[in-house]
PDB file of C-alpha atoms and ligand atoms in Angstrom:
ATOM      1  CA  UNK A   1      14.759   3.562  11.008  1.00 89.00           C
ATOM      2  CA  UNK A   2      13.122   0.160  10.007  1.00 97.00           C
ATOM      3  CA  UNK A   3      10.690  -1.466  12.167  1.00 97.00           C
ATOM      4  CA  UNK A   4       8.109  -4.038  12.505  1.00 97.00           C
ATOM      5  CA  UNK A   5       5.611  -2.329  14.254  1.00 98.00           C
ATOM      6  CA  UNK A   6       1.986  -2.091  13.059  1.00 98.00           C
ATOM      7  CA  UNK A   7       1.429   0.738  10.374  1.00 98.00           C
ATOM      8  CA  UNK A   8      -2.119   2.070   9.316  1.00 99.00           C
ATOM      9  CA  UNK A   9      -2.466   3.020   5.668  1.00 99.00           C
ATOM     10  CA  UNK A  10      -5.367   5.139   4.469  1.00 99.00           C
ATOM     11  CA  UNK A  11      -6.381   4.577   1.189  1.00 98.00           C
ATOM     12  CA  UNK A  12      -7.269   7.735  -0.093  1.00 98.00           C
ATOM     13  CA  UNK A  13      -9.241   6.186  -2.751  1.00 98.00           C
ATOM     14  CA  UNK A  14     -12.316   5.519  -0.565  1.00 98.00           C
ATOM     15  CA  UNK A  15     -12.057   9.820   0.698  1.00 98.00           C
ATOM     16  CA  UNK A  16     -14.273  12.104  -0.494  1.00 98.00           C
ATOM     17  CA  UNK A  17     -12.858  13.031  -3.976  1.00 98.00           C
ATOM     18  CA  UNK A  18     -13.354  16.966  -3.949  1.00 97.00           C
ATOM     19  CA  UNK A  19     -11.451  17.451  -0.946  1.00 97.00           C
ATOM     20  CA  UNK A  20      -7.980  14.978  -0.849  1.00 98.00           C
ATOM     21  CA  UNK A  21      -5.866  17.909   0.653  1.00 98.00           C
ATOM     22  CA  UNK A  22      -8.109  18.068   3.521  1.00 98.00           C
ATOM     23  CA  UNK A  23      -8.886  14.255   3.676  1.00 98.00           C
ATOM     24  CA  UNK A  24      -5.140  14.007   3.949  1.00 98.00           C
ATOM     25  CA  UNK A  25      -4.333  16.151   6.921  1.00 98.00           C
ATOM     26  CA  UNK A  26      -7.282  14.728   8.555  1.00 98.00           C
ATOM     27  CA  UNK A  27      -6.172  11.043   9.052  1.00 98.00           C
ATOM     28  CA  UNK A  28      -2.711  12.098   9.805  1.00 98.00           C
ATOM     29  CA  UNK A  29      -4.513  13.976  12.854  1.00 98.00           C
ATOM     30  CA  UNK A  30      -6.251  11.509  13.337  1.00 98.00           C
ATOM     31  CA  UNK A  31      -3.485   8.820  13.749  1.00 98.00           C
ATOM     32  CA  UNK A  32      -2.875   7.304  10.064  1.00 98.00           C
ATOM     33  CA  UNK A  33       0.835   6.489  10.047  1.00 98.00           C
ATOM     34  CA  UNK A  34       1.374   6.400   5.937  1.00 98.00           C
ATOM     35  CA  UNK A  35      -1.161   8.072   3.307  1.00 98.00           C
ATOM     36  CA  UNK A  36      -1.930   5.558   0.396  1.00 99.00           C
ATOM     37  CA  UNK A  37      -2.090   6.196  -3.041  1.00 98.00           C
ATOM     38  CA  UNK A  38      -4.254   3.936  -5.467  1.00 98.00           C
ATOM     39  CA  UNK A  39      -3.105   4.907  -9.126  1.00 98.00           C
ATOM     40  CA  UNK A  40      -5.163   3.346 -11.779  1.00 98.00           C
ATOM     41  CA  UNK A  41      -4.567   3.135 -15.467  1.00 98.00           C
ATOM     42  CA  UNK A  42      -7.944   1.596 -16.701  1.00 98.00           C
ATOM     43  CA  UNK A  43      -5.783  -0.647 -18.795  1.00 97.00           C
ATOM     44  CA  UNK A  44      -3.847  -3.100 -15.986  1.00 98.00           C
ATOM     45  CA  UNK A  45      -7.127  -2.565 -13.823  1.00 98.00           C
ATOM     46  CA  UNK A  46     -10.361  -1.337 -15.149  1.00 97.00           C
ATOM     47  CA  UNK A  47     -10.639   1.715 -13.097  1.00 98.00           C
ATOM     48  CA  UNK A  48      -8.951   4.778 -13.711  1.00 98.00           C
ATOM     49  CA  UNK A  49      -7.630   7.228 -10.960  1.00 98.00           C
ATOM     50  CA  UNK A  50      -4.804   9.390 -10.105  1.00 97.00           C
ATOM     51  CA  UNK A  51      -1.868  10.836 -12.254  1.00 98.00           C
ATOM     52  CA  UNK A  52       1.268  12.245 -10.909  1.00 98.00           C
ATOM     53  CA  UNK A  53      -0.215  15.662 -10.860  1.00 98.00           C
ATOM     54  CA  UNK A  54      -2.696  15.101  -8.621  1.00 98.00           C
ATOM     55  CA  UNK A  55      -0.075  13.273  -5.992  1.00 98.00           C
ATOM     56  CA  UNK A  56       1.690  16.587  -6.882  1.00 98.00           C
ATOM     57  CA  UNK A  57      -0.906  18.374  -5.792  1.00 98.00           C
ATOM     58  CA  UNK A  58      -1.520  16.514  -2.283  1.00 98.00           C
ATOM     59  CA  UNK A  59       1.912  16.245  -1.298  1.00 98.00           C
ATOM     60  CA  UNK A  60       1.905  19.285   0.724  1.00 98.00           C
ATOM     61  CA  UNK A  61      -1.251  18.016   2.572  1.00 98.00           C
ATOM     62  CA  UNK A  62       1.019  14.633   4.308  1.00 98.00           C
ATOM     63  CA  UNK A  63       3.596  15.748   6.635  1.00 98.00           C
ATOM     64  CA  UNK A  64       3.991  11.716   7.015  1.00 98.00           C
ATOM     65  CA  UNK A  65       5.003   8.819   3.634  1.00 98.00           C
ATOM     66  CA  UNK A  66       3.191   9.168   0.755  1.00 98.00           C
ATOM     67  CA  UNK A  67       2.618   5.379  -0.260  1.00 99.00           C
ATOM     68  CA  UNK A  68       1.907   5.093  -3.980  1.00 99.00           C
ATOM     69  CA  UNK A  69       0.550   1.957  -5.376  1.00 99.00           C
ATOM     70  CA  UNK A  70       1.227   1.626  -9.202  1.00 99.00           C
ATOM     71  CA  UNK A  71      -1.561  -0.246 -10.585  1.00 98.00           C
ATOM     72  CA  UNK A  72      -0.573   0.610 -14.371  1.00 98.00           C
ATOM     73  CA  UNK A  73       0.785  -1.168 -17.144  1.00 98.00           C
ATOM     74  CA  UNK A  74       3.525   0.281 -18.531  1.00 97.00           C
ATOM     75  CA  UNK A  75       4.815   1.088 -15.095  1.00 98.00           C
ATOM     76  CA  UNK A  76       8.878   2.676 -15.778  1.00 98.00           C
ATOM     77  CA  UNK A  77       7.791   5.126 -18.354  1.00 98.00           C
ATOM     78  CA  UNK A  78       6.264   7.251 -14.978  1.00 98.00           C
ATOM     79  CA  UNK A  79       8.078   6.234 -12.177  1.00 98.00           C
ATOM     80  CA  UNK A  80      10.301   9.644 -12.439  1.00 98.00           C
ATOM     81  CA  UNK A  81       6.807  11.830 -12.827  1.00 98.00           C
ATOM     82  CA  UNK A  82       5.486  10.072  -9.165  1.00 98.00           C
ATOM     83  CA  UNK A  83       8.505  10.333  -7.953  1.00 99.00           C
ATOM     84  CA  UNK A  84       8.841  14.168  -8.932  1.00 98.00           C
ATOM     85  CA  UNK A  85       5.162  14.170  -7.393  1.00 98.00           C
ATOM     86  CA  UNK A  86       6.776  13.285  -3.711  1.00 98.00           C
ATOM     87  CA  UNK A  87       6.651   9.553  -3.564  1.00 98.00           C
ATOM     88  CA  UNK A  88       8.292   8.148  -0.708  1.00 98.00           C
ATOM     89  CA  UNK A  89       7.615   4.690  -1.509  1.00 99.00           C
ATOM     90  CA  UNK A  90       6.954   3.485  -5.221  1.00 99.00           C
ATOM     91  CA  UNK A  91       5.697   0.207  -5.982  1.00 99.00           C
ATOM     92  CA  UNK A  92       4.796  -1.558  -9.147  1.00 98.00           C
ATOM     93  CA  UNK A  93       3.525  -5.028  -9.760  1.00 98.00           C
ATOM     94  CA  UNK A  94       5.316  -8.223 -10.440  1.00 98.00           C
ATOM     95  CA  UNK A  95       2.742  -8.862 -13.340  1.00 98.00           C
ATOM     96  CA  UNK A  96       2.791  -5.154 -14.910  1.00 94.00           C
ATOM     97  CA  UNK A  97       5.198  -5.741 -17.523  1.00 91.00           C
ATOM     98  CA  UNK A  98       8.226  -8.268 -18.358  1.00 92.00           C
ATOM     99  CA  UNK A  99      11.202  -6.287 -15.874  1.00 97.00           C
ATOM    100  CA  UNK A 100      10.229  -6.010 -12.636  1.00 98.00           C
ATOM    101  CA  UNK A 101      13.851  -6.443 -11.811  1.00 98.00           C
ATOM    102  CA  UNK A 102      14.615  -3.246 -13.743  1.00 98.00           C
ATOM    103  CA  UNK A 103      11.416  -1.305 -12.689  1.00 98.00           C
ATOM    104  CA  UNK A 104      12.596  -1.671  -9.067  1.00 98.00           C
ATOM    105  CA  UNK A 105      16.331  -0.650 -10.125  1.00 98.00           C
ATOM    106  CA  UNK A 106      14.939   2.457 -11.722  1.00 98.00           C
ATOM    107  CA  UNK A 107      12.607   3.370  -8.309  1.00 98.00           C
ATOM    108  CA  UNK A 108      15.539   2.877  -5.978  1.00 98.00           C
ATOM    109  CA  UNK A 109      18.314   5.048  -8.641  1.00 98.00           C
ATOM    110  CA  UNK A 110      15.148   8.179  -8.192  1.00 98.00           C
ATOM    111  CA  UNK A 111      15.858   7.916  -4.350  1.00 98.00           C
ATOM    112  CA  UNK A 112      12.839   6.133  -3.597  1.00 98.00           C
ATOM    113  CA  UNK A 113      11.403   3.535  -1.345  1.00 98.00           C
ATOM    114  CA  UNK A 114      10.768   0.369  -4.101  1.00 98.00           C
ATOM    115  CA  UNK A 115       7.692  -2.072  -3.498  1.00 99.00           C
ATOM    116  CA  UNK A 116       6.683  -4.668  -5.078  1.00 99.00           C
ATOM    117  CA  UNK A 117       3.422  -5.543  -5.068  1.00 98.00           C
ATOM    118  CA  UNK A 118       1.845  -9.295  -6.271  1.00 98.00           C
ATOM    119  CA  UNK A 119      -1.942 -10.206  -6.915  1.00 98.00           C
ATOM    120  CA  UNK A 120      -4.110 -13.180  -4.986  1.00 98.00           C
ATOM    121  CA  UNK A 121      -3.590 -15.032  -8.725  1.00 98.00           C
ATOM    122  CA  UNK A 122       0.212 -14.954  -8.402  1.00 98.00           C
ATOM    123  CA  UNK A 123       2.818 -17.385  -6.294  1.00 98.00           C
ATOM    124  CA  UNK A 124       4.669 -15.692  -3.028  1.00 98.00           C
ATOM    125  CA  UNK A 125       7.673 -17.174  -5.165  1.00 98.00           C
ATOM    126  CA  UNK A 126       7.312 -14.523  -8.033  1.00 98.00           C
ATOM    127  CA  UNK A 127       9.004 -12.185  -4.905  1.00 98.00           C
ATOM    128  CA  UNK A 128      12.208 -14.622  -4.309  1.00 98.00           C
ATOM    129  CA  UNK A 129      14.693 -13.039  -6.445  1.00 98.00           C
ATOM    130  CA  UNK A 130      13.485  -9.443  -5.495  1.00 98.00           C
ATOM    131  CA  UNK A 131      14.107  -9.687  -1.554  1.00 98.00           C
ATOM    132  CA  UNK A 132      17.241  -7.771  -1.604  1.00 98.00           C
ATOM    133  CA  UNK A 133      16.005  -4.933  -3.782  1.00 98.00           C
ATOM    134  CA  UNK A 134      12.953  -4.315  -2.103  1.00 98.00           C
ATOM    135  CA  UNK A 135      11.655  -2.196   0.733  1.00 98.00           C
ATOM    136  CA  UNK A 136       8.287  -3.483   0.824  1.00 98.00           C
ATOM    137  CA  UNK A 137       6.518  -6.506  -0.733  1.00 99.00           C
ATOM    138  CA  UNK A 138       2.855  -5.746  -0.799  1.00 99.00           C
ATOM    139  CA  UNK A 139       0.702  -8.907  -0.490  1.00 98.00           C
ATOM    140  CA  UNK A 140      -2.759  -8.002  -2.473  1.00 99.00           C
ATOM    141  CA  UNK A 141      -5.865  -9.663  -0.510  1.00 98.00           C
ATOM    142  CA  UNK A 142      -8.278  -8.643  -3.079  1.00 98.00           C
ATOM    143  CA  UNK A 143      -8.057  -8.316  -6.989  1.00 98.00           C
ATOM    144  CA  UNK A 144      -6.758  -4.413  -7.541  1.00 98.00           C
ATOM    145  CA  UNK A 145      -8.719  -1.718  -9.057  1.00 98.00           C
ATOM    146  CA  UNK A 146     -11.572  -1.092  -6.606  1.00 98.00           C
ATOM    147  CA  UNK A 147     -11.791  -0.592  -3.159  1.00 98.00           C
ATOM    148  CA  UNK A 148     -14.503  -1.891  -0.717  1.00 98.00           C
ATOM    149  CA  UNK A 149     -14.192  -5.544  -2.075  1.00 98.00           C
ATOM    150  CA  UNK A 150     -14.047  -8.808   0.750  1.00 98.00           C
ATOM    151  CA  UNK A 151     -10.982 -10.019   1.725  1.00 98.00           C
ATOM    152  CA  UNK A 152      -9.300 -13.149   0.241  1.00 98.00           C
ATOM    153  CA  UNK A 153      -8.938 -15.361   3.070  1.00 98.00           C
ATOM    154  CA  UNK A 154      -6.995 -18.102   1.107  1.00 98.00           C
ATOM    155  CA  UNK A 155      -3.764 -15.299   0.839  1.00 98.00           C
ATOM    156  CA  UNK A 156      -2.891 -15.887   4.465  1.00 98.00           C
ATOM    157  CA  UNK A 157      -0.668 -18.316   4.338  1.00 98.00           C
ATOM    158  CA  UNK A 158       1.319 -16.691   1.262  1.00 98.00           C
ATOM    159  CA  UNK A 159       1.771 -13.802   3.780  1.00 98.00           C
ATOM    160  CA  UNK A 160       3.677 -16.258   6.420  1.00 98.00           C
ATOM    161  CA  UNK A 161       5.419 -17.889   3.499  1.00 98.00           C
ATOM    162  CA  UNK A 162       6.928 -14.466   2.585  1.00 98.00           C
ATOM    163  CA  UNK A 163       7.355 -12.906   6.448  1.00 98.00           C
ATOM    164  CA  UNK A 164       9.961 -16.881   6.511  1.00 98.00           C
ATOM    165  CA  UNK A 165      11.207 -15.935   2.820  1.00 98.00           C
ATOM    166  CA  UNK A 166      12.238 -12.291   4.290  1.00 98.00           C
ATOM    167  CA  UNK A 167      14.244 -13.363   7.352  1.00 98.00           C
ATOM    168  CA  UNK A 168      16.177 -10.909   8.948  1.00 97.00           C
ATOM    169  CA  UNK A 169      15.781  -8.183   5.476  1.00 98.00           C
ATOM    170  CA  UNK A 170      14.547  -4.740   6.446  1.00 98.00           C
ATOM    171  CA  UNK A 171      11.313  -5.336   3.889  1.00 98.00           C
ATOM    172  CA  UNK A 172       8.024  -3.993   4.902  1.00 98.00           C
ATOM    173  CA  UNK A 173       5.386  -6.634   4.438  1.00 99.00           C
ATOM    174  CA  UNK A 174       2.022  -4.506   3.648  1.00 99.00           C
ATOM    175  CA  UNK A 175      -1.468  -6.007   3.129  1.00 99.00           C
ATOM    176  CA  UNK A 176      -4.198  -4.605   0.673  1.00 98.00           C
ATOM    177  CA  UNK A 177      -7.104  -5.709  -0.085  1.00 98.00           C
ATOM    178  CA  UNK A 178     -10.558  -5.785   2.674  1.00 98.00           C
ATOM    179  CA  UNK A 179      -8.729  -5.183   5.888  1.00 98.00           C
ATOM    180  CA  UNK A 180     -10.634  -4.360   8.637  1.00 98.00           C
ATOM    181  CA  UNK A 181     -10.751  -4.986  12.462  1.00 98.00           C
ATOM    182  CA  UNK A 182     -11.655  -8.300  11.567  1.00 98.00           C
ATOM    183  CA  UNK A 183      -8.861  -9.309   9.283  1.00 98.00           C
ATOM    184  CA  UNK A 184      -6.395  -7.456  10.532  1.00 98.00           C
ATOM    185  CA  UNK A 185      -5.373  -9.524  13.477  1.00 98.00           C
ATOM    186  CA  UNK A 186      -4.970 -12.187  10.762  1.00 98.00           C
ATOM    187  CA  UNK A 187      -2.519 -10.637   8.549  1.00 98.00           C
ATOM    188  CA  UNK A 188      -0.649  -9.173  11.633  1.00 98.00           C
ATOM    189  CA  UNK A 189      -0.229 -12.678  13.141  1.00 98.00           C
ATOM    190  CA  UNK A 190       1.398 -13.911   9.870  1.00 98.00           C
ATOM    191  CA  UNK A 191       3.661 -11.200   9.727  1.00 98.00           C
ATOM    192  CA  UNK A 192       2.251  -8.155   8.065  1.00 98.00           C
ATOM    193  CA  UNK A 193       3.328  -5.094   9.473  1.00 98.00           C
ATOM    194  CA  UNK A 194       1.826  -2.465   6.931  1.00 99.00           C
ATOM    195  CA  UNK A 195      -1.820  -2.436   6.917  1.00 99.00           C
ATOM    196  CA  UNK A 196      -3.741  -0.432   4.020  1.00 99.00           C
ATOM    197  CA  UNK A 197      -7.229   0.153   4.474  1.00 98.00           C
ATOM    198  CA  UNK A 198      -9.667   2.434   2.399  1.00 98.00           C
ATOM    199  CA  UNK A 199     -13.716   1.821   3.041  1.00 98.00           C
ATOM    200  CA  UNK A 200     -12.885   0.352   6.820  1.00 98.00           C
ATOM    201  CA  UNK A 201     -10.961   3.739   7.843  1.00 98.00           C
ATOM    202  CA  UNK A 202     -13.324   6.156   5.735  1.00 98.00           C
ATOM    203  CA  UNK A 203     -16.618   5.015   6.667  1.00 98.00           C
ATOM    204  CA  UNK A 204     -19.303   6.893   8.431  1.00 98.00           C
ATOM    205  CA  UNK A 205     -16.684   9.522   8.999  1.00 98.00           C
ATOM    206  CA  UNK A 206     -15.908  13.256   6.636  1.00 98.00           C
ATOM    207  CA  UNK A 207     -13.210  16.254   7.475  1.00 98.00           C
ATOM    208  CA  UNK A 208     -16.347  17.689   9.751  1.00 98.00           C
ATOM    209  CA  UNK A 209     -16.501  14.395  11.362  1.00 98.00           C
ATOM    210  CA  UNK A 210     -13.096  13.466  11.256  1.00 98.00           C
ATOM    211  CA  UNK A 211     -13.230  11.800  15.133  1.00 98.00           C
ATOM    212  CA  UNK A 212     -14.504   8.421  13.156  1.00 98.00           C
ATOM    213  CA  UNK A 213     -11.810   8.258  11.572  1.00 98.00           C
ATOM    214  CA  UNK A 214      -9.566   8.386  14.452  1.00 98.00           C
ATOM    215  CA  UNK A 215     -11.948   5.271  16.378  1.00 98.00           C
ATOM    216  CA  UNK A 216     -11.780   3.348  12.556  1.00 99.00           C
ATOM    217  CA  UNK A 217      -8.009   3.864  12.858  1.00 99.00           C
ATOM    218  CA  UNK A 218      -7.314   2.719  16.782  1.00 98.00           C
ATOM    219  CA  UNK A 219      -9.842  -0.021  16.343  1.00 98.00           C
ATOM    220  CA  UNK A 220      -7.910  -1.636  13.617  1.00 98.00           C
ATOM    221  CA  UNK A 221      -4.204  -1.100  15.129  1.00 98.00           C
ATOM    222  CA  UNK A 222      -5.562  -2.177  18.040  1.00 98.00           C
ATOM    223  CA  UNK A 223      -7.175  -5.572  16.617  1.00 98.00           C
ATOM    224  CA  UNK A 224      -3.489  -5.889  14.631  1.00 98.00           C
ATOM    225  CA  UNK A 225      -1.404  -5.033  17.921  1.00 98.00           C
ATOM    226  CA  UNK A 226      -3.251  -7.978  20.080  1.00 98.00           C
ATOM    227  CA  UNK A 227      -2.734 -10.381  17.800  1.00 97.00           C
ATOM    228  CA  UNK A 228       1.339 -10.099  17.793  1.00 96.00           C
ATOM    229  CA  UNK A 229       1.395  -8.742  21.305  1.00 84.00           C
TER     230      UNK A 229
HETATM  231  C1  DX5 B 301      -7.354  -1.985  -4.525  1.00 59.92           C
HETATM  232  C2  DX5 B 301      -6.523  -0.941  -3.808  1.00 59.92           C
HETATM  233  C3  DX5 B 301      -6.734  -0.868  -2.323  1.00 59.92           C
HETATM  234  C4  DX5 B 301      -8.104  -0.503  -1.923  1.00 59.92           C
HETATM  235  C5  DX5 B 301      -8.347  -0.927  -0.512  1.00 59.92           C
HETATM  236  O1  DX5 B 301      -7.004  -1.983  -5.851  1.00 59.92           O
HETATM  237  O2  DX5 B 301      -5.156  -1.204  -4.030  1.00 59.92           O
HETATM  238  O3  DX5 B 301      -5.803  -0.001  -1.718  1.00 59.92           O
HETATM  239  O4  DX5 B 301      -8.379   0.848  -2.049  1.00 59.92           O
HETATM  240  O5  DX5 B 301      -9.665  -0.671  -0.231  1.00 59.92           O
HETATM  241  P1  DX5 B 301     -10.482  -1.414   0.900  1.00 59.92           P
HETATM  242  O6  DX5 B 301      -9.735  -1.213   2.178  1.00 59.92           O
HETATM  243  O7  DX5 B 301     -11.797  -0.751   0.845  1.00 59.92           O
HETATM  244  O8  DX5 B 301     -10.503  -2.873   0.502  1.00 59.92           O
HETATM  245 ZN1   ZN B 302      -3.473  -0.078  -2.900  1.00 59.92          ZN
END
């Protein structure tokens, strides 16, 4: 069932890299409410990451969503691969190629969630025609490709622009990009409701120390829950 309440997103690409299965059923213990996938193609972002076999290969790890984040340019040549992989929610971004129209078509036809995901360079506006063919719109508060970078302050009001734009639409609004306890409350207030953080849930914390991640967690929902009370 759709809702609006506050969602904490992992981004698995600031775990420890030998040991994603367990980094996986450690947040969900530890309270994450979707996993998130960074993929990276070293071509529409200059970092490379996962392919389909790895998100394959973690699947059985998240009992929760799987959230992959398409960061690759072509994008519909391997939506059917992730979404073989165990994708719940596939998104691709509105500057990845010339159809985003048909891209999210194609995600929603494999039985998948469809996102759509727009860079700090690119208007709220580029998501108008997409509303009603979308399950999430994710609003990037950094420029993709590597995590651990400072949010982009000047995206806030893009955020509230799109939470008016949405209405009454069951379309996740999810923030990535520098979130922390900090910014958080920020997003929340101007309607996010689907908070991805990698280096702010990860840090100072391991699978043998996996408690940290649990405070990182609660300290951010927490931050994100007082602001919309
Ligand atoms: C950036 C990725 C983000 C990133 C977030 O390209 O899409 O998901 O990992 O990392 P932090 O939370 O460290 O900014
Ligand atoms: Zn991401």
């Amino acid at each position: 069932m759709f809702s609006r309440s506050i969602k904490i997103a992992p981004s698995i690409l600031a775990a420890d890299f030998a040991n994603f299965g367990a980094e996986c059923r450690a947040i969900e213990a530890q309270g994450a409410d979707w996993v998130h996938v960074d993929v990276m193609d070293g071509h529409f972002v200059p970092n490379l990451t996962f392919g389909p076999a790895m998100c394959a290969a973690i699947r059985p790890h998240i009992k929760g969503i799987m959230d992959v984040h398409l960061m690759i340019s072509p994008v519909d040549v391997y939506l059917e691969a992730y979404a073989s992989a165990g994708a719940d929610v596939i998104t691709a971004h509105v500057e990845a190629g010339p159809h985003i129209h048909r891209t999210l078509q194609a995600i929603r036809a494999l039985g998948k969630k469809a996102g759509l995901a727009i860079n700090p360079g690119t208007p709220v506006e580029a998501a108008a025609e997409l509303l009603d063919m979308v399950d999430l719109v994710c609003v990037m508060t950094v420029n993709p490709g590597f995590g651990g970078q400072s949010f982009i302050e000047g995206q806030v009001p893009k955020i509230a622009r799109l939470r008016q734009m949405i209405g009454d639409r069951p379309v996740h609004i999810e923030i990535d990009g520098g979130i922390t306890a900090t910014t958080a409350p920020v997003v929340a207030r101007a309607g996010a409701d689907v908070l991805v953080a990698g280096s702010a849930v990860f840090k100072g914390g391991s699978v043998d120390a996996a408690d940290v991640y649990g405070k990182n967690i609660r300290a951010i929902r927490a931050a994100a829950e007082a602001a919309v009370g």
